[in-house]
C-alpha cells in the first residue's frame, strides 16, 4: 500500500520536470512550462533516485570507460569554448548560466549516484538528474572563473559540493536533503541562500522523509547507515527554512540574477524540495534551466513562475546564489 501511495502521489527530486513541446515563436531550447502535473512512479528523494538505482547493476567496464572519455571530451570542449569567448571575464552568475546553456539537450538519468555498490564519486557529463546538473555546472563555472582548468580540479569541485565538508565518507556523507546541501555549502562560503532577503516567508517543515520511508532506499538496509541518516535528520530539526510562494515568484524577478539556483519547495510531508535548476535570465524572460525527467533532457522552461505553478505539489521556490570564487 505504501508503494502504491508513493507512486500515485509523490515526485522524485528532479521528476517534477514536465513540460510541453516548444511553442511557435520560442527558440528550440526554450519551452513553455507545464499546465498539468505529471508524476513518476518513484518516491521523492534528495540527491539520488534510489528506487530506480536499486534495479540497476553496476555498468559494464566498457560503458563506464566510454562515459568517462565522453565526459573528458565535453569538459575540454566547454573550457576551450569558454576561453575562445573570454567567458571568464563575465560576472560569475553569467558564467554559471553560460555553462548551463552548453549542456542543453543532455539526457536526464535518475539514480546515477546509487548505481555503484559502494559510495563512489560519480562525475559524468553524459547524463544528469537535476542535482547532478547543478553540481557539474557549478564546478565547471568555478574552473572557468578561477583558471583552475585541470580535470582533477573539476572533479574535486563536484566532490566538494556533494559531500558534507567536501569529504566523501560513505553514503551518509552525501548531502541528501537539498536544504542540507545548501546549509553545508553556505557554511563553507560556496553560495548564499537569499530566499529570506528577497522576501521569502518561513517554510515550516521537518525533514524526515528518508527515515520514515526506509524501504524506499536500498542503501538504508544497513542498520548503521539508517541510524546515521536518522541522526542527520535530527540535526536538521532546528534549521530555519524560507520560500517564496508560487503566486509571488514573479514579484521577485527583479531580485533574481542569471545563474541563481532554484529549488522548488514541496507540500509533500517530510521533504523540503522536489526539483532544482537555475534561473535563466535574458531581456525576454526569467526562465528555468533544469534537467527534466519528463522531457528526458536538460532544457529551459520559458517562465519560472508558470513552471512552478504547473505542478500542484510545488508550493514555491528557494533561491540560492552561487558566490564568485574570485572574491
Short mmCIF file of C-alpha atoms in Angstrom, two decimals:
data_model
loop_
_atom_site.label_atom_id
_atom_site.label_comp_id
_atom_site.label_asym_id
_atom_site.label_seq_id
_atom_site.Cartn_x
_atom_site.Cartn_y
_atom_site.Cartn_z
CA UNK A 1 0.00 0.00 0.00
CA UNK A 2 2.84 2.43 0.83
CA UNK A 3 4.46 1.89 -2.55
CA UNK A 4 1.12 2.44 -4.30
CA UNK A 5 0.51 5.67 -2.39
CA UNK A 6 4.01 6.90 -3.21
CA UNK A 7 3.64 6.03 -6.85
CA UNK A 8 0.36 7.91 -7.13
CA UNK A 9 1.06 10.96 -5.04
CA UNK A 10 4.78 11.74 -4.78
CA UNK A 11 7.53 13.02 -7.05
CA UNK A 12 11.21 12.24 -7.11
CA UNK A 13 13.63 15.13 -6.87
CA UNK A 14 14.01 16.13 -10.48
CA UNK A 15 10.96 14.21 -11.54
CA UNK A 16 8.58 17.14 -11.41
CA UNK A 17 10.05 18.35 -14.70
CA UNK A 18 7.12 18.04 -17.05
CA UNK A 19 6.57 20.36 -19.98
CA UNK A 20 5.04 20.62 -23.40
CA UNK A 21 6.95 20.89 -26.64
CA UNK A 22 8.34 24.22 -27.83
CA UNK A 23 5.72 26.67 -28.98
CA UNK A 24 5.93 28.78 -32.14
CA UNK A 25 8.00 31.91 -31.67
CA UNK A 26 10.28 30.42 -28.99
CA UNK A 27 13.83 29.19 -29.58
CA UNK A 28 14.02 25.40 -29.80
CA UNK A 29 15.82 25.23 -26.47
CA UNK A 30 13.18 27.25 -24.61
CA UNK A 31 9.88 25.61 -23.70
CA UNK A 32 6.67 26.69 -22.07
CA UNK A 33 6.05 25.48 -18.54
CA UNK A 34 3.63 22.59 -17.88
CA UNK A 35 -0.06 23.15 -17.34
CA UNK A 36 -0.69 19.84 -15.59
CA UNK A 37 1.19 17.70 -13.15
CA UNK A 38 2.93 14.56 -14.39
CA UNK A 39 4.12 12.23 -11.65
CA UNK A 40 6.51 9.28 -11.99
CA UNK A 41 6.15 6.04 -10.06
CA UNK A 42 9.08 6.65 -7.72
CA UNK A 43 9.25 8.13 -4.22
CA UNK A 44 10.84 11.54 -3.66
CA UNK A 45 14.48 11.59 -2.71
CA UNK A 46 17.09 14.23 -2.39
CA UNK A 47 20.39 13.61 -4.16
CA UNK A 48 19.53 10.37 -5.97
CA UNK A 49 16.61 8.23 -7.08
CA UNK A 50 17.11 5.03 -5.11
CA UNK A 51 14.18 3.01 -6.39
CA UNK A 52 15.43 3.44 -9.95
CA UNK A 53 19.04 2.83 -8.97
CA UNK A 54 18.23 -0.27 -6.97
CA UNK A 55 17.14 -2.02 -10.14
CA UNK A 56 20.35 -1.17 -11.95
CA UNK A 57 23.53 -3.18 -11.66
CA UNK A 58 26.94 -1.57 -11.91
CA UNK A 59 27.53 -0.55 -15.50
CA UNK A 60 29.91 -2.69 -17.58
CA UNK A 61 33.51 -1.52 -17.57
CA UNK A 62 33.45 -0.56 -21.25
CA UNK A 63 30.32 1.57 -20.68
CA UNK A 64 31.95 3.35 -17.75
CA UNK A 65 35.11 3.96 -19.76
CA UNK A 66 33.11 5.35 -22.69
CA UNK A 67 31.22 7.70 -20.38
CA UNK A 68 34.46 8.92 -18.82
CA UNK A 69 36.02 9.54 -22.22
CA UNK A 70 32.93 11.43 -23.35
CA UNK A 71 32.92 13.42 -20.10
CA UNK A 72 36.57 14.39 -20.53
CA UNK A 73 35.92 15.43 -24.13
CA UNK A 74 32.90 17.55 -23.12
CA UNK A 75 34.87 19.07 -20.25
CA UNK A 76 37.70 20.10 -22.59
CA UNK A 77 35.32 21.41 -25.27
CA UNK A 78 33.46 23.60 -22.78
CA UNK A 79 36.68 25.03 -21.40
CA UNK A 80 38.09 25.64 -24.88
CA UNK A 81 34.90 27.40 -25.96
CA UNK A 82 34.92 29.46 -22.76
CA UNK A 83 38.49 30.57 -23.45
CA UNK A 84 37.68 31.45 -27.06
CA UNK A 85 34.72 33.59 -25.92
CA UNK A 86 36.52 35.10 -22.91
CA UNK A 87 33.72 33.85 -20.67
CA UNK A 88 35.96 34.19 -17.59
CA UNK A 89 35.68 37.99 -17.83
CA UNK A 90 31.93 37.90 -17.19
CA UNK A 91 30.15 38.20 -13.81
CA UNK A 92 30.09 34.82 -12.11
CA UNK A 93 26.33 34.31 -12.43
CA UNK A 94 26.60 34.83 -16.18
CA UNK A 95 29.38 32.24 -16.30
CA UNK A 96 27.11 29.78 -14.49
CA UNK A 97 24.30 30.48 -16.96
CA UNK A 98 26.64 30.13 -19.95
CA UNK A 99 27.90 26.74 -18.73
CA UNK A 100 24.35 25.55 -18.16
CA UNK A 101 23.49 26.50 -21.74
CA UNK A 102 26.36 24.40 -23.10
CA UNK A 103 24.68 21.32 -21.61
CA UNK A 104 21.21 21.86 -23.06
CA UNK A 105 19.88 18.64 -24.54
CA UNK A 106 21.99 16.32 -22.38
CA UNK A 107 19.81 13.34 -21.32
CA UNK A 108 18.15 13.04 -17.92
CA UNK A 109 19.10 9.90 -15.98
CA UNK A 110 17.89 9.08 -12.46
CA UNK A 111 19.72 7.03 -9.85
CA UNK A 112 23.27 7.62 -11.04
CA UNK A 113 24.75 8.06 -7.56
CA UNK A 114 23.18 4.90 -6.18
CA UNK A 115 24.18 2.61 -9.05
CA UNK A 116 27.66 1.73 -7.65
CA UNK A 117 27.65 -0.91 -4.91
CA UNK A 118 29.50 1.46 -2.56
CA UNK A 119 29.56 5.24 -2.39
CA UNK A 120 31.73 6.45 -5.24
CA UNK A 121 32.42 9.88 -6.71
CA UNK A 122 30.27 9.82 -9.85
CA UNK A 123 31.31 12.52 -12.33
CA UNK A 124 29.54 12.30 -15.68
CA UNK A 125 28.68 14.93 -18.28
CA UNK A 126 26.75 12.49 -20.49
CA UNK A 127 23.60 12.48 -18.31
CA UNK A 128 22.22 14.18 -15.20
CA UNK A 129 19.45 14.26 -12.67
CA UNK A 130 18.52 17.75 -11.51
CA UNK A 131 21.00 17.98 -8.63
CA UNK A 132 23.89 16.46 -10.59
CA UNK A 133 23.26 19.08 -13.26
CA UNK A 134 23.70 21.83 -10.68
CA UNK A 135 26.87 20.31 -9.19
CA UNK A 136 28.55 19.81 -12.56
CA UNK A 137 27.60 23.25 -13.87
CA UNK A 138 28.91 24.98 -10.74
CA UNK A 139 32.17 23.04 -10.78
CA UNK A 140 32.75 23.87 -14.44
CA UNK A 141 31.87 27.53 -13.84
CA UNK A 142 34.35 27.68 -10.98
CA UNK A 143 37.07 26.18 -13.18
CA UNK A 144 36.44 28.82 -15.86
CA UNK A 145 36.27 31.72 -13.40
CA UNK A 146 39.42 30.78 -11.47
CA UNK A 147 41.51 29.43 -14.32
CA UNK A 148 41.93 26.13 -12.44
CA UNK A 149 41.12 24.15 -15.56
CA UNK A 150 42.56 20.71 -14.80
CA UNK A 151 40.16 17.77 -14.92
CA UNK A 152 41.16 16.94 -11.33
CA UNK A 153 40.12 20.41 -10.16
CA UNK A 154 36.75 19.92 -11.81
CA UNK A 155 36.10 16.52 -10.21
CA UNK A 156 37.30 17.84 -6.85
CA UNK A 157 34.76 20.63 -7.23
CA UNK A 158 31.93 18.16 -7.73
CA UNK A 159 33.00 16.18 -4.66
CA UNK A 160 33.24 19.33 -2.55
CA UNK A 161 29.68 20.33 -3.44
CA UNK A 162 28.14 16.88 -2.99
CA UNK A 163 29.50 15.73 0.37
CA UNK A 164 29.44 17.07 3.89
CA UNK A 165 32.50 19.24 4.50
CA UNK A 166 33.56 18.26 0.98
CA UNK A 167 34.68 14.80 2.12
CA UNK A 168 33.36 11.54 0.68
CA UNK A 169 32.95 9.13 3.58
CA UNK A 170 30.19 6.69 2.66
CA UNK A 171 26.53 7.06 1.80
CA UNK A 172 25.69 9.13 4.88
CA UNK A 173 28.28 11.77 3.98
CA UNK A 174 26.28 12.67 0.87
CA UNK A 175 24.13 15.78 1.32
CA UNK A 176 20.82 14.06 0.63
CA UNK A 177 18.34 16.79 1.55
CA UNK A 178 18.80 19.86 -0.60
CA UNK A 179 18.35 22.14 2.39
CA UNK A 180 21.31 20.35 3.96
CA UNK A 181 23.22 20.74 0.68
CA UNK A 182 22.53 24.48 0.84
CA UNK A 183 23.40 24.79 4.52
CA UNK A 184 26.68 22.90 4.24
CA UNK A 185 27.88 24.72 1.14
CA UNK A 186 26.80 28.10 2.52
CA UNK A 187 28.79 27.44 5.68
CA UNK A 188 31.85 26.81 3.52
CA UNK A 189 31.39 30.01 1.52
CA UNK A 190 30.33 28.46 -1.79
CA UNK A 191 26.89 30.03 -2.00
CA UNK A 192 24.31 32.19 -0.18
CA UNK A 193 20.67 31.42 0.50
CA UNK A 194 18.97 34.69 -0.44
CA UNK A 195 15.37 33.50 -0.12
CA UNK A 196 14.56 35.43 3.05
CA UNK A 197 16.40 38.55 1.85
CA UNK A 198 14.31 38.82 -1.33
CA UNK A 199 11.02 38.50 0.55
CA UNK A 200 10.63 34.81 1.31
CA UNK A 201 8.46 33.65 4.18
CA UNK A 202 9.03 30.88 6.76
CA UNK A 203 8.62 27.33 5.49
CA UNK A 204 7.58 25.06 8.34
CA UNK A 205 8.98 21.61 7.64
CA UNK A 206 10.67 18.76 9.45
CA UNK A 207 12.93 16.77 7.15
CA UNK A 208 12.07 13.16 7.95
CA UNK A 209 11.19 11.54 4.65
CA UNK A 210 14.17 9.20 4.34
CA UNK A 211 13.82 7.94 7.88
CA UNK A 212 10.08 7.41 7.50
CA UNK A 213 10.42 5.59 4.17
CA UNK A 214 13.37 3.33 4.84
CA UNK A 215 12.16 0.63 2.46
CA UNK A 216 12.31 3.04 -0.48
CA UNK A 217 16.09 3.43 -0.03
CA UNK A 218 18.01 0.14 -0.56
CA UNK A 219 21.18 1.62 0.94
CA UNK A 220 19.29 2.04 4.24
CA UNK A 221 19.07 -1.73 4.68
CA UNK A 222 22.22 -1.34 6.76
CA UNK A 223 21.24 -0.52 10.37
CA UNK A 224 24.31 1.65 10.86
CA UNK A 225 23.61 3.67 7.71
CA UNK A 226 19.97 4.04 8.69
CA UNK A 227 20.98 5.25 12.16
CA UNK A 228 23.31 7.77 10.57
CA UNK A 229 20.50 9.11 8.38
CA UNK A 230 18.23 9.46 11.41
CA UNK A 231 20.97 11.40 13.21
CA UNK A 232 21.38 13.62 10.18
CA UNK A 233 17.64 14.32 10.06
CA UNK A 234 17.65 15.14 13.77
CA UNK A 235 20.49 17.62 13.22
CA UNK A 236 18.37 19.46 10.66
CA UNK A 237 15.42 19.90 13.04
CA UNK A 238 16.36 23.45 14.02
CA UNK A 239 17.18 24.68 10.53
CA UNK A 240 15.18 27.76 9.51
CA UNK A 241 13.68 27.33 6.06
CA UNK A 242 12.17 30.02 3.83
CA UNK A 243 10.43 30.03 0.47
CA UNK A 244 8.80 32.41 -1.98
CA UNK A 245 5.18 31.24 -2.50
CA UNK A 246 4.34 30.21 -6.05
CA UNK A 247 1.91 33.09 -6.68
CA UNK A 248 4.57 35.65 -5.70
CA UNK A 249 7.52 34.36 -7.69
CA UNK A 250 7.15 36.91 -10.50
CA UNK A 251 7.24 39.74 -7.94
CA UNK A 252 10.87 38.87 -7.11
CA UNK A 253 12.06 38.57 -10.72
CA UNK A 254 13.99 41.84 -10.41
CA UNK A 255 15.90 40.33 -7.48
CA UNK A 256 16.92 37.20 -9.39
CA UNK A 257 20.23 37.01 -11.23
CA UNK A 258 21.45 34.78 -14.03
CA UNK A 259 22.75 31.52 -12.58
CA UNK A 260 20.85 31.70 -9.28
CA UNK A 261 19.91 28.22 -8.07
CA UNK A 262 16.20 27.50 -7.78
CA UNK A 263 14.78 24.68 -5.64
CA UNK A 264 11.04 24.04 -5.75
CA UNK A 265 9.56 23.83 -2.25
CA UNK A 266 7.07 21.00 -1.84
CA UNK A 267 3.91 20.23 0.07
CA UNK A 268 4.99 16.59 0.45
CA UNK A 269 5.36 15.71 4.12
CA UNK A 270 8.90 15.30 5.45
CA UNK A 271 10.55 16.66 2.30
CA UNK A 272 11.90 20.12 1.53
CA UNK A 273 12.14 20.38 -2.25
CA UNK A 274 11.33 18.20 -5.25
CA UNK A 275 13.31 19.78 -8.07
CA UNK A 276 16.26 22.06 -8.75
CA UNK A 277 17.68 24.14 -11.58
CA UNK A 278 18.96 27.60 -12.44
CA UNK A 279 17.44 30.98 -13.17
CA UNK A 280 17.82 31.66 -16.88
CA UNK A 281 17.73 35.42 -17.32
CA UNK A 282 17.51 37.31 -20.60
CA UNK A 283 15.90 40.56 -21.76
CA UNK A 284 12.97 38.42 -22.92
CA UNK A 285 12.30 36.23 -19.90
CA UNK A 286 13.08 34.94 -16.43
CA UNK A 287 13.11 31.24 -17.15
CA UNK A 288 14.12 27.99 -15.51
CA UNK A 289 17.06 25.93 -16.82
CA UNK A 290 16.96 22.36 -15.49
CA UNK A 291 17.41 18.66 -16.10
CA UNK A 292 13.88 17.41 -16.73
CA UNK A 293 12.74 13.82 -16.23
CA UNK A 294 9.54 14.14 -18.24
CA UNK A 295 11.33 15.81 -21.16
CA UNK A 296 14.25 13.43 -20.63
CA UNK A 297 16.88 16.12 -21.09
CA UNK A 298 18.28 19.45 -19.96
CA UNK A 299 16.09 22.31 -21.15
CA UNK A 300 14.87 25.84 -20.45
CA UNK A 301 11.27 26.45 -19.38
CA UNK A 302 10.24 29.90 -20.54
CA UNK A 303 8.76 31.34 -17.34
CA UNK A 304 9.79 30.33 -13.83
CA UNK A 305 6.52 31.12 -12.06
CA UNK A 306 4.41 29.37 -14.71
CA UNK A 307 6.62 26.30 -14.44
CA UNK A 308 6.25 26.10 -10.66
CA UNK A 309 2.51 26.72 -10.75
CA UNK A 310 2.10 23.95 -13.32
CA UNK A 311 2.87 21.25 -10.73
CA UNK A 312 0.47 21.16 -7.80
CA UNK A 313 2.89 19.85 -5.15
CA UNK A 314 5.34 22.72 -5.82
CA UNK A 315 4.30 25.45 -3.39
CA UNK A 316 7.06 27.94 -4.16
CA UNK A 317 10.80 28.33 -4.56
CA UNK A 318 14.01 28.58 -2.58
CA UNK A 319 16.61 30.90 -4.15
CA UNK A 320 20.34 30.35 -3.65
CA UNK A 321 23.11 32.48 -5.13
CA UNK A 322 26.44 30.91 -6.10
CA UNK A 323 29.26 33.10 -4.79
CA UNK A 324 32.07 34.26 -7.06
CA UNK A 325 35.15 32.14 -6.22
CA UNK A 326 37.32 35.04 -7.40
CA UNK A 327 36.23 37.02 -4.34
#
